[in-house]
């Protein structure tokens, strides 16, 4: 069987970490749903920057918007992005209906410039939710303290949220708590908790990329610990994710959650993000094969999706070797590797990278706008 479809039978949803207008208009996304069981789509500013700035897929729509009088790059981008998100949501709507709202979502991110501003994040999320008008939309907010506070407020309002840029287990636990708090608030206000969904996007490969570099630096400066340090290379991110999954199992086994579950609420699923392998020395499906388990999501960029379809092996692995994952963390502590400081830096880096991508995106939209206006002017339009 196609290993992507096997993941589905094992209880894990596979989402596509990619969006582009040609993917939607060509029927390719619909084909991925039918043949590979893809059941969701995630987007971010970097993905839209490549899609809009690196293709001519959007030129006709841009020309139409400019012809209607729009000039602002931010509003031009939003018109394009919202059209794509709506189209993706419509392709995914059969999955949403068939799973009774458990799956079939597409994510749209608030501006990374608002990552440290709770109120602005809430306002932006509300505005995007109203603009898209699809029940299978998830609004992406960052896992900063401000984003976590916004998650509770948005969940209380019945808005689906994808919390992104999670690297630390402590941050994940805070996110799960905020989701439960928000659902309780929603129910207390007369809302139906069964109609609210959320995922917690827990990033994987970036942890190994950063810590492997630190391990090598430390190994060279402290040769007496070199062997022990290098034995941890490529193992920390998976151990971190497996222990976060254990955290989730404990959280959703509590009586407090049981009261919400009795009213039809669904748990906030862990979503494995950044699952494309960065180190060529590692398997290109390492972060897919090692993190398969029920009640989770893995969002894959196209290259990783293709690789896993071609030569991936699907079996439940999330609950394997948990004792080894704990041993990895014991070694981390013994060797004083700075995981906490590193995960904080990775959140900051992620926000900065998305903000940079947003700036590049708006600059590309502005450049295309100017070229289209110049072309129209030369024709005397």
CSV table of C-alpha atoms in Angstrom, one decimal:
chain,number,residue,atom,x,y,z
A,1,UNK,CA,0.0,0.0,0.0
A,2,UNK,CA,1.0,3.6,-0.6
A,3,UNK,CA,2.7,4.5,2.7
A,4,UNK,CA,0.9,7.8,2.8
A,5,UNK,CA,-2.4,6.0,2.8
A,6,UNK,CA,-1.0,3.6,5.5
A,7,UNK,CA,-0.4,6.6,7.8
A,8,UNK,CA,-4.1,7.3,7.4
A,9,UNK,CA,-5.0,3.8,8.5
A,10,UNK,CA,-2.6,4.2,11.5
A,11,UNK,CA,-4.5,7.3,12.6
A,12,UNK,CA,-2.1,10.0,11.4
A,13,UNK,CA,-3.3,12.7,9.0
A,14,UNK,CA,-0.8,13.8,6.3
A,15,UNK,CA,-1.1,17.5,5.2
A,16,UNK,CA,0.7,19.3,2.4
A,17,UNK,CA,3.0,22.1,3.5
A,18,UNK,CA,2.6,24.0,0.2
A,19,UNK,CA,0.1,26.1,-1.7
A,20,UNK,CA,0.2,27.7,-5.2
A,21,UNK,CA,-2.6,28.7,-7.6
A,22,UNK,CA,-1.5,26.2,-10.2
A,23,UNK,CA,-1.8,23.4,-7.6
A,24,UNK,CA,-5.4,24.3,-7.1
A,25,UNK,CA,-6.4,25.1,-10.7
A,26,UNK,CA,-4.8,22.1,-12.3
A,27,UNK,CA,-6.6,19.6,-10.1
A,28,UNK,CA,-3.3,18.5,-8.5
A,29,UNK,CA,-4.5,19.1,-4.9
A,30,UNK,CA,-7.7,17.1,-5.6
A,31,UNK,CA,-5.6,14.3,-7.0
A,32,UNK,CA,-3.4,14.2,-3.9
A,33,UNK,CA,-6.5,13.9,-1.8
A,34,UNK,CA,-7.8,11.1,-3.9
A,35,UNK,CA,-4.6,9.1,-4.4
A,36,UNK,CA,-2.5,9.9,-1.4
A,37,UNK,CA,-5.1,10.6,1.3
A,38,UNK,CA,-3.8,14.1,1.9
A,39,UNK,CA,-6.3,15.8,4.2
A,40,UNK,CA,-5.0,19.3,4.9
A,41,UNK,CA,-2.9,22.2,3.6
A,42,UNK,CA,-0.6,24.5,5.5
A,43,UNK,CA,0.8,27.8,4.3
A,44,UNK,CA,3.1,30.5,5.6
A,45,UNK,CA,4.6,33.8,4.3
A,46,UNK,CA,7.7,32.0,2.9
A,47,UNK,CA,5.4,29.6,0.9
A,48,UNK,CA,3.4,32.5,-0.5
A,49,UNK,CA,6.5,34.5,-1.3
A,50,UNK,CA,7.8,31.6,-3.5
A,51,UNK,CA,4.4,31.0,-5.0
A,52,UNK,CA,3.6,34.6,-5.9
A,53,UNK,CA,7.0,36.1,-6.4
A,54,UNK,CA,8.4,33.1,-8.2
A,55,UNK,CA,5.7,32.3,-10.8
A,56,UNK,CA,3.3,34.0,-13.2
A,57,UNK,CA,0.4,32.1,-11.7
A,58,UNK,CA,-1.0,35.3,-10.2
A,59,UNK,CA,-0.3,37.8,-12.9
A,60,UNK,CA,-3.8,37.8,-14.4
A,61,UNK,CA,-5.5,38.2,-10.9
A,62,UNK,CA,-3.1,40.9,-10.0
A,63,UNK,CA,-3.8,42.7,-13.3
A,64,UNK,CA,-7.6,42.5,-12.6
A,65,UNK,CA,-7.2,43.8,-9.0
A,66,UNK,CA,-5.0,46.7,-10.3
A,67,UNK,CA,-7.5,47.4,-13.0
A,68,UNK,CA,-10.2,47.7,-10.3
A,69,UNK,CA,-8.1,50.4,-8.7
A,70,UNK,CA,-6.2,48.6,-5.9
A,71,UNK,CA,-2.6,49.6,-5.5
A,72,UNK,CA,-1.5,48.7,-1.9
A,73,UNK,CA,0.8,45.7,-1.9
A,74,UNK,CA,-0.6,44.3,1.3
A,75,UNK,CA,-4.2,44.4,0.1
A,76,UNK,CA,-3.2,43.0,-3.3
A,77,UNK,CA,-1.4,40.1,-1.6
A,78,UNK,CA,-4.4,39.4,0.7
A,79,UNK,CA,-6.7,39.2,-2.3
A,80,UNK,CA,-4.5,36.6,-3.9
A,81,UNK,CA,-3.9,34.6,-0.7
A,82,UNK,CA,-7.6,34.6,0.4
A,83,UNK,CA,-8.6,33.4,-3.0
A,84,UNK,CA,-6.1,30.5,-2.8
A,85,UNK,CA,-7.1,29.7,0.8
A,86,UNK,CA,-10.8,29.6,-0.1
A,87,UNK,CA,-10.1,27.4,-3.1
A,88,UNK,CA,-8.1,25.0,-1.0
A,89,UNK,CA,-10.8,24.9,1.7
A,90,UNK,CA,-13.4,24.1,-1.0
A,91,UNK,CA,-11.2,21.2,-2.3
A,92,UNK,CA,-10.8,19.9,1.2
A,93,UNK,CA,-14.5,20.4,2.2
A,94,UNK,CA,-15.5,16.8,1.4
A,95,UNK,CA,-12.8,15.6,3.9
A,96,UNK,CA,-14.1,18.1,6.5
A,97,UNK,CA,-17.6,16.9,6.0
A,98,UNK,CA,-16.8,13.2,6.0
A,99,UNK,CA,-14.7,13.5,9.2
A,100,UNK,CA,-17.3,15.7,10.9
A,101,UNK,CA,-14.8,18.5,11.2
A,102,UNK,CA,-11.9,16.4,12.5
A,103,UNK,CA,-9.8,17.0,9.4
A,104,UNK,CA,-9.8,18.8,6.1
A,105,UNK,CA,-8.3,22.1,7.1
A,106,UNK,CA,-6.2,24.8,5.4
A,107,UNK,CA,-4.1,27.3,7.4
A,108,UNK,CA,-3.6,31.0,6.9
A,109,UNK,CA,-1.1,32.9,9.0
A,110,UNK,CA,-1.4,36.2,10.7
A,111,UNK,CA,1.4,38.6,9.9
A,112,UNK,CA,4.6,37.6,11.8
A,113,UNK,CA,5.1,41.3,12.6
A,114,UNK,CA,2.4,40.9,15.2
A,115,UNK,CA,4.0,37.9,17.0
A,116,UNK,CA,4.6,39.8,20.2
A,117,UNK,CA,1.2,41.7,20.3
A,118,UNK,CA,-1.7,39.7,21.7
A,119,UNK,CA,-4.5,42.2,20.9
A,120,UNK,CA,-3.2,42.8,17.4
A,121,UNK,CA,-2.9,39.1,16.7
A,122,UNK,CA,-6.5,38.6,17.9
A,123,UNK,CA,-7.8,41.4,15.7
A,124,UNK,CA,-5.9,40.2,12.7
A,125,UNK,CA,-7.1,36.6,13.2
A,126,UNK,CA,-10.7,37.8,13.5
A,127,UNK,CA,-10.4,39.8,10.3
A,128,UNK,CA,-8.9,37.0,8.3
A,129,UNK,CA,-11.5,34.5,9.7
A,130,UNK,CA,-14.3,36.8,8.5
A,131,UNK,CA,-12.6,37.5,5.2
A,132,UNK,CA,-12.2,33.8,4.2
A,133,UNK,CA,-15.6,32.6,5.5
A,134,UNK,CA,-14.8,28.9,5.5
A,135,UNK,CA,-15.5,26.6,8.5
A,136,UNK,CA,-12.4,24.5,7.6
A,137,UNK,CA,-10.0,27.4,7.9
A,138,UNK,CA,-7.3,27.5,10.6
A,139,UNK,CA,-5.7,30.8,11.5
A,140,UNK,CA,-2.0,30.4,12.3
A,141,UNK,CA,-0.6,32.2,15.3
A,142,UNK,CA,2.9,31.9,16.7
A,143,UNK,CA,3.7,30.1,19.9
A,144,UNK,CA,4.9,33.2,21.6
A,145,UNK,CA,3.4,34.2,25.0
A,146,UNK,CA,1.3,36.7,23.1
A,147,UNK,CA,0.2,34.1,20.6
A,148,UNK,CA,-0.6,31.6,23.3
A,149,UNK,CA,-2.8,34.2,25.0
A,150,UNK,CA,-4.4,35.0,21.7
A,151,UNK,CA,-5.1,31.2,21.1
A,152,UNK,CA,-7.3,31.1,24.3
A,153,UNK,CA,-9.3,34.1,23.2
A,154,UNK,CA,-9.8,32.9,19.7
A,155,UNK,CA,-10.8,29.4,20.8
A,156,UNK,CA,-13.3,31.0,23.1
A,157,UNK,CA,-14.8,32.7,20.1
A,158,UNK,CA,-15.0,29.5,18.1
A,159,UNK,CA,-12.2,30.3,15.7
A,160,UNK,CA,-10.0,27.3,14.6
A,161,UNK,CA,-6.3,28.0,15.4
A,162,UNK,CA,-3.0,26.4,14.2
A,163,UNK,CA,-0.3,27.4,16.8
A,164,UNK,CA,3.0,27.5,15.0
A,165,UNK,CA,6.7,27.7,15.8
A,166,UNK,CA,6.7,25.4,18.8
A,167,UNK,CA,10.0,23.9,19.7
A,168,UNK,CA,10.0,23.3,23.5
A,169,UNK,CA,7.8,20.9,25.4
A,170,UNK,CA,7.0,23.6,28.0
A,171,UNK,CA,5.7,25.8,25.3
A,172,UNK,CA,3.6,23.0,23.9
A,173,UNK,CA,2.1,22.3,27.3
A,174,UNK,CA,1.2,26.0,27.7
A,175,UNK,CA,-0.5,25.9,24.3
A,176,UNK,CA,-2.5,22.7,25.2
A,177,UNK,CA,-3.6,24.4,28.4
A,178,UNK,CA,-4.7,27.6,26.6
A,179,UNK,CA,-6.7,25.5,24.1
A,180,UNK,CA,-8.5,23.7,26.9
A,181,UNK,CA,-9.1,27.0,28.7
A,182,UNK,CA,-10.5,28.5,25.5
A,183,UNK,CA,-12.8,25.6,24.9
A,184,UNK,CA,-14.1,25.8,28.4
A,185,UNK,CA,-14.7,29.6,27.9
A,186,UNK,CA,-16.5,28.8,24.6
A,187,UNK,CA,-18.7,26.3,26.2
A,188,UNK,CA,-19.5,28.6,29.2
A,189,UNK,CA,-20.7,31.2,26.7
A,190,UNK,CA,-23.1,28.7,25.1
A,191,UNK,CA,-20.8,27.6,22.3
A,192,UNK,CA,-20.5,24.1,21.0
A,193,UNK,CA,-17.0,22.8,21.6
A,194,UNK,CA,-17.4,20.0,19.1
A,195,UNK,CA,-17.3,22.7,16.3
A,196,UNK,CA,-13.8,24.0,17.2
A,197,UNK,CA,-10.6,22.5,16.1
A,198,UNK,CA,-6.9,23.2,16.7
A,199,UNK,CA,-3.4,21.9,16.0
A,200,UNK,CA,-0.1,22.6,17.8
A,201,UNK,CA,2.7,22.8,15.2
A,202,UNK,CA,5.7,21.3,16.8
A,203,UNK,CA,8.9,21.9,14.8
A,204,UNK,CA,11.4,19.0,14.4
A,205,UNK,CA,14.3,19.2,12.0
A,206,UNK,CA,15.4,22.7,12.9
A,207,UNK,CA,16.2,21.5,16.4
A,208,UNK,CA,18.7,18.9,15.0
A,209,UNK,CA,20.2,21.4,12.6
A,210,UNK,CA,20.9,23.8,15.4
A,211,UNK,CA,22.0,21.3,18.0
A,212,UNK,CA,24.1,19.2,15.7
A,213,UNK,CA,26.2,22.4,15.0
A,214,UNK,CA,26.5,23.0,18.8
A,215,UNK,CA,27.4,19.4,19.4
A,216,UNK,CA,30.3,19.6,16.9
A,217,UNK,CA,31.5,22.8,18.3
A,218,UNK,CA,31.5,21.4,21.8
A,219,UNK,CA,33.1,18.1,20.7
A,220,UNK,CA,36.0,20.0,19.2
A,221,UNK,CA,36.5,22.1,22.3
A,222,UNK,CA,36.0,19.3,24.9
A,223,UNK,CA,37.5,16.2,23.4
A,224,UNK,CA,36.9,14.2,26.5
A,225,UNK,CA,33.1,14.5,25.9
A,226,UNK,CA,33.3,14.2,22.1
A,227,UNK,CA,32.1,10.6,21.8
A,228,UNK,CA,29.1,11.2,24.1
A,229,UNK,CA,28.2,14.4,22.4
A,230,UNK,CA,28.4,13.0,18.9
A,231,UNK,CA,26.3,10.1,19.9
A,232,UNK,CA,23.4,12.6,20.4
A,233,UNK,CA,23.6,14.0,16.9
A,234,UNK,CA,20.4,13.6,14.9
A,235,UNK,CA,18.5,12.1,17.9
A,236,UNK,CA,17.4,15.1,19.9
A,237,UNK,CA,14.5,16.4,17.7
A,238,UNK,CA,12.8,13.0,17.5
A,239,UNK,CA,13.3,12.4,21.3
A,240,UNK,CA,11.8,15.9,21.9
A,241,UNK,CA,8.8,15.2,19.7
A,242,UNK,CA,8.2,11.7,21.3
A,243,UNK,CA,8.2,13.2,24.8
A,244,UNK,CA,5.8,16.0,23.7
A,245,UNK,CA,3.5,13.2,22.5
A,246,UNK,CA,3.7,11.6,25.9
A,247,UNK,CA,2.8,15.0,27.4
A,248,UNK,CA,-0.2,15.2,25.2
A,249,UNK,CA,-1.4,11.8,26.2
A,250,UNK,CA,-1.2,12.8,29.9
A,251,UNK,CA,-3.0,16.1,29.3
A,252,UNK,CA,-5.9,14.5,27.4
A,253,UNK,CA,-6.3,11.7,30.0
A,254,UNK,CA,-7.2,14.2,32.7
A,255,UNK,CA,-10.8,14.3,34.0
A,256,UNK,CA,-11.0,18.0,33.1
A,257,UNK,CA,-10.6,17.1,29.5
A,258,UNK,CA,-13.0,14.3,29.8
A,259,UNK,CA,-15.8,16.8,30.7
A,260,UNK,CA,-15.1,18.6,27.4
A,261,UNK,CA,-14.8,15.3,25.4
A,262,UNK,CA,-18.2,14.3,26.7
A,263,UNK,CA,-19.6,17.4,25.0
A,264,UNK,CA,-18.0,16.3,21.7
A,265,UNK,CA,-14.7,18.3,21.9
A,266,UNK,CA,-11.7,17.0,20.0
A,267,UNK,CA,-8.2,17.3,21.4
A,268,UNK,CA,-5.8,19.8,19.9
A,269,UNK,CA,-3.6,17.5,17.7
A,270,UNK,CA,0.1,17.7,17.6
A,271,UNK,CA,1.3,18.5,14.1
A,272,UNK,CA,4.8,17.7,13.2
A,273,UNK,CA,6.3,20.6,11.2
A,274,UNK,CA,9.7,21.2,9.6
A,275,UNK,CA,9.8,17.5,8.7
A,276,UNK,CA,11.9,18.0,5.6
A,277,UNK,CA,15.4,16.6,6.3
A,278,UNK,CA,18.1,19.4,6.3
A,279,UNK,CA,21.2,17.2,6.8
A,280,UNK,CA,22.0,15.2,3.7
A,281,UNK,CA,23.7,12.6,6.0
A,282,UNK,CA,20.2,11.6,7.3
A,283,UNK,CA,17.4,9.8,5.6
A,284,UNK,CA,15.2,12.1,3.6
A,285,UNK,CA,12.2,10.5,5.4
A,286,UNK,CA,13.7,10.4,8.9
A,287,UNK,CA,11.2,12.8,10.5
A,288,UNK,CA,8.2,11.1,8.9
A,289,UNK,CA,9.0,7.5,9.7
A,290,UNK,CA,10.0,8.2,13.3
A,291,UNK,CA,6.9,10.2,14.2
A,292,UNK,CA,3.9,8.2,13.1
A,293,UNK,CA,1.2,7.8,15.7
A,294,UNK,CA,-2.6,8.1,16.1
A,295,UNK,CA,-4.2,11.5,16.7
A,296,UNK,CA,-1.4,13.4,15.1
A,297,UNK,CA,-0.7,15.3,11.8
A,298,UNK,CA,2.5,15.5,9.8
A,299,UNK,CA,2.7,18.4,7.3
A,300,UNK,CA,5.1,17.6,4.4
A,301,UNK,CA,6.7,19.8,1.8
A,302,UNK,CA,6.3,18.4,-1.7
A,303,UNK,CA,9.8,16.8,-1.9
A,304,UNK,CA,9.4,15.0,1.4
A,305,UNK,CA,5.9,13.9,0.4
A,306,UNK,CA,7.3,12.4,-2.8
A,307,UNK,CA,10.2,10.7,-1.0
A,308,UNK,CA,7.9,9.1,1.6
A,309,UNK,CA,5.5,7.9,-1.1
A,310,UNK,CA,8.4,6.4,-3.0
A,311,UNK,CA,10.4,4.6,-0.2
A,312,UNK,CA,8.9,5.4,3.2
A,313,UNK,CA,7.8,2.8,5.6
A,314,UNK,CA,4.7,3.3,7.7
A,315,UNK,CA,4.2,1.8,11.2
A,316,UNK,CA,3.4,3.3,14.6
A,317,UNK,CA,6.7,4.6,15.9
A,318,UNK,CA,5.7,7.5,18.2
A,319,UNK,CA,5.3,5.3,21.2
A,320,UNK,CA,8.4,3.2,20.6
A,321,UNK,CA,11.7,3.8,22.5
A,322,UNK,CA,10.2,6.4,24.9
A,323,UNK,CA,12.8,5.3,27.5
A,324,UNK,CA,15.5,6.0,25.0
A,325,UNK,CA,14.1,9.5,24.4
A,326,UNK,CA,14.2,10.1,28.1
A,327,UNK,CA,17.8,8.9,28.2
A,328,UNK,CA,18.7,11.3,25.4
A,329,UNK,CA,17.3,14.2,27.6
A,330,UNK,CA,19.3,12.9,30.6
A,331,UNK,CA,22.4,13.1,28.5
A,332,UNK,CA,21.5,16.6,27.3
A,333,UNK,CA,21.3,17.7,30.9
A,334,UNK,CA,24.5,15.9,31.9
A,335,UNK,CA,26.5,17.4,29.0
A,336,UNK,CA,24.8,20.8,29.6
A,337,UNK,CA,23.7,21.3,26.0
A,338,UNK,CA,21.7,24.5,25.9
A,339,UNK,CA,18.4,23.2,24.6
A,340,UNK,CA,16.2,25.7,26.3
A,341,UNK,CA,18.2,28.7,25.1
A,342,UNK,CA,18.3,27.2,21.6
A,343,UNK,CA,14.5,26.6,21.4
A,344,UNK,CA,14.0,30.3,22.4
A,345,UNK,CA,16.3,31.4,19.7
A,346,UNK,CA,14.6,29.2,17.1
A,347,UNK,CA,11.3,30.9,17.9
A,348,UNK,CA,12.9,34.3,17.4
A,349,UNK,CA,14.6,33.1,14.2
A,350,UNK,CA,11.4,31.6,12.9
A,351,UNK,CA,9.5,34.9,13.4
A,352,UNK,CA,12.3,36.8,11.8
A,353,UNK,CA,12.5,34.5,8.8
A,354,UNK,CA,8.7,34.7,8.2
A,355,UNK,CA,8.9,38.5,8.6
A,356,UNK,CA,11.7,38.6,6.0
A,357,UNK,CA,9.7,36.4,3.7
A,358,UNK,CA,6.7,38.7,4.1
A,359,UNK,CA,8.8,41.8,3.2
A,360,UNK,CA,10.1,40.0,0.1
A,361,UNK,CA,6.6,39.0,-0.8
A,362,UNK,CA,5.3,42.5,-0.6
A,363,UNK,CA,8.2,43.8,-2.5
A,364,UNK,CA,7.6,41.2,-5.3
A,365,UNK,CA,3.9,42.2,-5.4
A,366,UNK,CA,4.9,45.9,-5.6
A,367,UNK,CA,7.3,45.1,-8.5
A,368,UNK,CA,4.7,43.2,-10.4
A,369,UNK,CA,2.2,45.9,-9.8
A,370,UNK,CA,4.6,48.5,-11.2
A,371,UNK,CA,5.4,46.4,-14.2
A,372,UNK,CA,1.7,45.8,-15.0
A,373,UNK,CA,1.0,49.6,-14.6
A,374,UNK,CA,3.9,50.5,-16.9
A,375,UNK,CA,2.7,48.0,-19.5
A,376,UNK,CA,-0.8,49.3,-19.3
A,377,UNK,CA,0.5,52.9,-19.6
A,378,UNK,CA,2.5,52.0,-22.7
A,379,UNK,CA,-0.7,50.7,-24.3
A,380,UNK,CA,-2.5,53.9,-23.4
A,381,UNK,CA,-5.0,52.1,-21.1
